[in-house]
Amino acid sequence: MSLRTLGHFIDNRFVGDGPRTFEKRSPVDGRVIARVAEAGVEEVDAAVRAARAALQGEWGRLDVGKRADLLNAVADGINRRFDDFLEAEVADTGKPVSLARHLDIPRGAANFKAFADTVKGVAMEAFQTATPDGQGALNYAIRAPKGVVAVICPWNLPLLLTTWKVAPALACGNAVVVKPSEETPSTATLLGEVMDSVGLPKGVYNVVHGFGPGSAGEYLTRHPGVNAITFTGETRTGTAIMKAAADGPRAVSFELGGKNAGIVFADCDMDAAVEGIARAAFANCGQVCLGTERVYVERPVFAAFVEALKRKAEGLRPGRPEDAQTGIGPLISREHRDKVLSYYRKAVEEGATIVTGGGVPDMPAELADGAWIAPTIWTGLPETSAVVREEIFGPCCHVRPFDAEDEVVRLANDTPYGLAATIWTRDLARAHRVAARMEAGIVWVNAWFLRDLRTPFGGSKASGIGREGGVHSLEFYTEQRNICIKL
Ligand code: NAD
Ligand code: 6OH
């Protein structure tokens, strides 16, 4: 593939032939695949001003039905250019084509359809109020957009997570400035072409490229013209962004890190549990915030479970994304691999038994500069070890036996995070009981990553602030204005 040049998308035009650019490398073989413009203060300011102007123009007057029509047109536009999105997402991330074809790109389109539907059916709150003259008053609350929304995105599911925030923001009538991850600049940029082609008014959707601190991310979150910030990424970054949002202050919606538990009871459908935990631990090379890096298995089935999970891990063939035999792609970058490998070393220092993996697989010479890593399973670590407590964000998990329900609930909840949990059992009463006791924003029973876009999504504890999804997104992307009419 030829070297791509990616500019910012501001006021429905691509800009960015300035002096500041950075290189995007392929995670598969380390080749430079794109040269990307890096936004400075001026470009970020231009994007925020374009968004503000859009709110004051035609977009600000468009009724909800027309906005919903445009969102549906964006979804159709993504589907029309499905192969372009697929190619761009796979090039940036190195993930298997089969995964992006079934998850990332369809969810990009589905997010727009879902929020087009949601916003059309939103009801108003109204009260009849008694007054001393007996005539009464009518109170009702309308929803207005928050204004200019900054959307800061990570690299693991780029289109899926960007559109998960852009779609409700636009459905509610906001204008957005998106800052994609420096690792995955392509699909948000391509989305600009779709937005323009379906007639989205100028300045409603803007994209600025760059890094976090001292770059586009920080400039955007500090910009006083931004009314609200929605962010998906690491908890530590969320803390930095919240400090920036304190000036104003501006509202934040945060989807942050996780260290999610998988709980396998002895009465489960074992094949389904092994399959489900394997996906939760290794899909997208373990780079899913909802993934399972801590697995607790009831003692009678512990040995059999570990053995079956090992076979699954060893069956995942690393390879080129387009190869149908490929079961696992590389990590996003060599830098991220250094971080994951530091945990692989730490596990050994902390006394883990390595069931499988633990290092870097042998790859053919042409892929040797990629960010390849072996899916890894450990046992035998204390709950206090860094590997069991900290989010690694790689294809790995620690498996530990348990004996009692209360014990496993305590173990699963003993974490600063609270994003997700997955429970495997055939006992319905136990499923409800244990699910309700999980300190997590989403709990799956006999499933993982099964999503209904109308449900509230977000994290407890250090895993986030707020809930998005369906009507819950309205709480963040709109502000209610109460109107009191004396009758
Ligand atoms: P990250 O926090 O390093 O970066 C996310 C984005 O923030 C990037 O665009 C980055 O450039 C930007 N950024 C970094 N520092 C910034 C700053 N000071 N100000 C403004 N912007 C800044 O996260 P990542 O490494 O891209 O993604 C992996 C992390 O995201 C993991 O922790 C994962 O759990 C989390 N994640 C959470 C969810 C969820 O729904 N809870 C979903 C996906 C990923
Ligand atoms: C994290 O890596 C995955 C997040 C998923 C969603 O936000 C979603 O809407 O499915």
Coordinates of N, CA and C and ligand atoms in Angstrom, one line a residue, residues 152-156 161 179-182 210-213 217-218 221 231-235 237 240-241 255-258 289 391 393 419 457 463, ligand 1:
I152 N -12.6 12.5 22.6 CA -11.2 12.0 22.6 C -11.2 10.5 22.7
C153 N -10.5 9.9 21.7 CA -10.7 8.5 21.5 C -9.4 7.7 21.6
P154 N -9.6 6.4 22.0 CA -8.4 5.5 22.0 C -8.2 4.7 20.7
W155 N -7.3 3.8 20.7 CA -6.9 3.1 19.5 C -7.4 1.7 19.3
N156 N -8.1 1.1 20.4 CA -8.3 -0.3 20.3 C -9.5 -0.7 19.4
L161 N -15.6 3.1 18.7 CA -15.7 4.0 19.9 C -15.9 5.4 19.6
K179 N -10.7 14.0 18.5 CA -9.3 13.8 18.5 C -9.1 12.3 18.5
P180 N -8.8 11.7 17.4 CA -8.6 10.3 17.3 C -7.2 10.0 18.0
S181 N -7.0 8.7 18.4 CA -5.7 8.3 18.9 C -4.7 8.5 17.8
E182 N -3.5 8.9 18.2 CA -2.4 9.1 17.2 C -2.0 7.7 16.6
G210 N -3.2 14.4 16.4 CA -2.1 14.7 17.3 C -2.1 13.8 18.5
F211 N -1.2 14.2 19.4 CA -1.0 13.4 20.6 C -1.8 14.0 21.8
G212 N -1.5 13.5 23.0 CA -2.2 14.0 24.2 C -1.6 15.3 24.8
P213 N -0.6 15.1 25.8 CA 0.0 16.2 26.4 C 0.8 17.0 25.5
G217 N -4.6 16.8 21.9 CA -5.5 16.4 23.0 C -5.6 17.4 24.1
E218 N -4.4 17.8 24.5 CA -4.4 18.8 25.6 C -5.0 20.2 25.2
T221 N -8.8 19.9 25.1 CA -9.5 19.8 26.4 C -9.4 21.1 27.1
F231 N -14.7 11.2 26.7 CA -13.4 10.5 26.6 C -13.5 9.1 26.8
T232 N -12.8 8.3 26.0 CA -12.6 6.9 26.3 C -11.1 6.6 26.3
G233 N -10.5 6.0 27.3 CA -9.1 5.7 27.3 C -8.7 5.3 28.7
E234 N -7.4 5.5 29.0 CA -6.9 5.1 30.3 C -7.4 5.9 31.4
T235 N -7.5 5.3 32.6 CA -7.9 6.0 33.8 C -7.0 7.2 34.1
T237 N -5.2 9.0 32.1 CA -5.5 10.1 31.1 C -6.8 10.8 31.5
A240 N -6.1 13.4 34.0 CA -5.5 14.6 33.4 C -6.6 15.5 32.7
I241 N -7.5 14.8 32.0 CA -8.5 15.5 31.3 C -9.5 16.2 32.3
E255 N -15.2 6.9 29.8 CA -15.2 5.4 29.8 C -13.7 5.1 29.9
L256 N -13.3 4.5 31.0 CA -11.9 4.3 31.4 C -11.5 2.8 31.4
G257 N -10.4 2.6 32.1 CA -9.8 1.3 32.1 C -10.6 0.2 32.9
G258 N -10.2 -1.0 32.8 CA -10.8 -2.1 33.5 C -9.8 -3.2 33.9
C289 N -11.4 -3.0 26.5 CA -11.5 -2.5 27.9 C -12.4 -3.5 28.7
E391 N -4.3 -3.0 35.0 CA -4.7 -3.3 33.6 C -3.5 -3.5 32.7
F393 N -3.8 -4.8 29.3 CA -4.3 -4.5 27.9 C -3.5 -5.3 26.9
L419 N -15.5 -2.0 35.5 CA -16.1 -1.9 34.2 C -17.1 -3.0 33.9
F457 N -24.4 2.2 29.4 CA -23.0 1.6 29.3 C -22.0 2.5 30.0
S463 N -13.3 3.0 36.7 CA -13.6 2.7 35.3 C -14.5 3.7 34.5
Ligands
NAD1 P1 -5.0 6.7 26.3 O1 -5.7 7.2 27.5 O2 -3.5 6.6 26.3 O3 -5.3 7.7 25.1 C1 -6.7 7.9 24.7 C2 -6.7 9.2 24.0 O4 -6.4 10.3 24.9 C3 -5.8 9.4 22.8 O5 -6.4 10.0 21.7 C4 -4.7 10.2 23.4 O6 -4.0 11.0 22.4 C5 -5.5 11.1 24.3 N1 -4.7 11.8 25.4 C6 -3.7 11.3 26.1 N2 -3.3 12.1 27.0 C7 -4.1 13.2 26.9 C8 -4.2 14.4 27.7 N3 -3.4 14.7 28.7 N4 -5.2 15.3 27.3 C9 -6.0 15.0 26.3 N5 -6.0 13.9 25.5 C10 -5.0 13.0 25.9 O7 -5.7 5.3 26.0 P2 -5.3 4.3 24.9 O8 -4.0 3.7 25.2 O9 -5.5 5.0 23.5 O10 -6.4 3.2 25.0 C11 -6.4 2.1 25.9 C12 -7.1 2.5 27.2 O11 -8.4 2.8 26.9 C13 -7.2 1.3 28.2 O12 -7.0 1.8 29.5 C14 -8.6 0.8 28.0 O13 -9.1 0.2 29.1 C15 -9.3 2.1 27.8 N6 -10.6 1.9 27.1 C16 -11.8 2.0 27.8 C17 -13.0 1.8 27.2 C18 -14.3 1.9 28.0 O14 -15.3 1.9 27.4 N7 -14.2 2.0 29.3 C19 -13.0 1.5 25.9 C20 -11.8 1.4 25.2 C21 -10.6 1.6 25.8

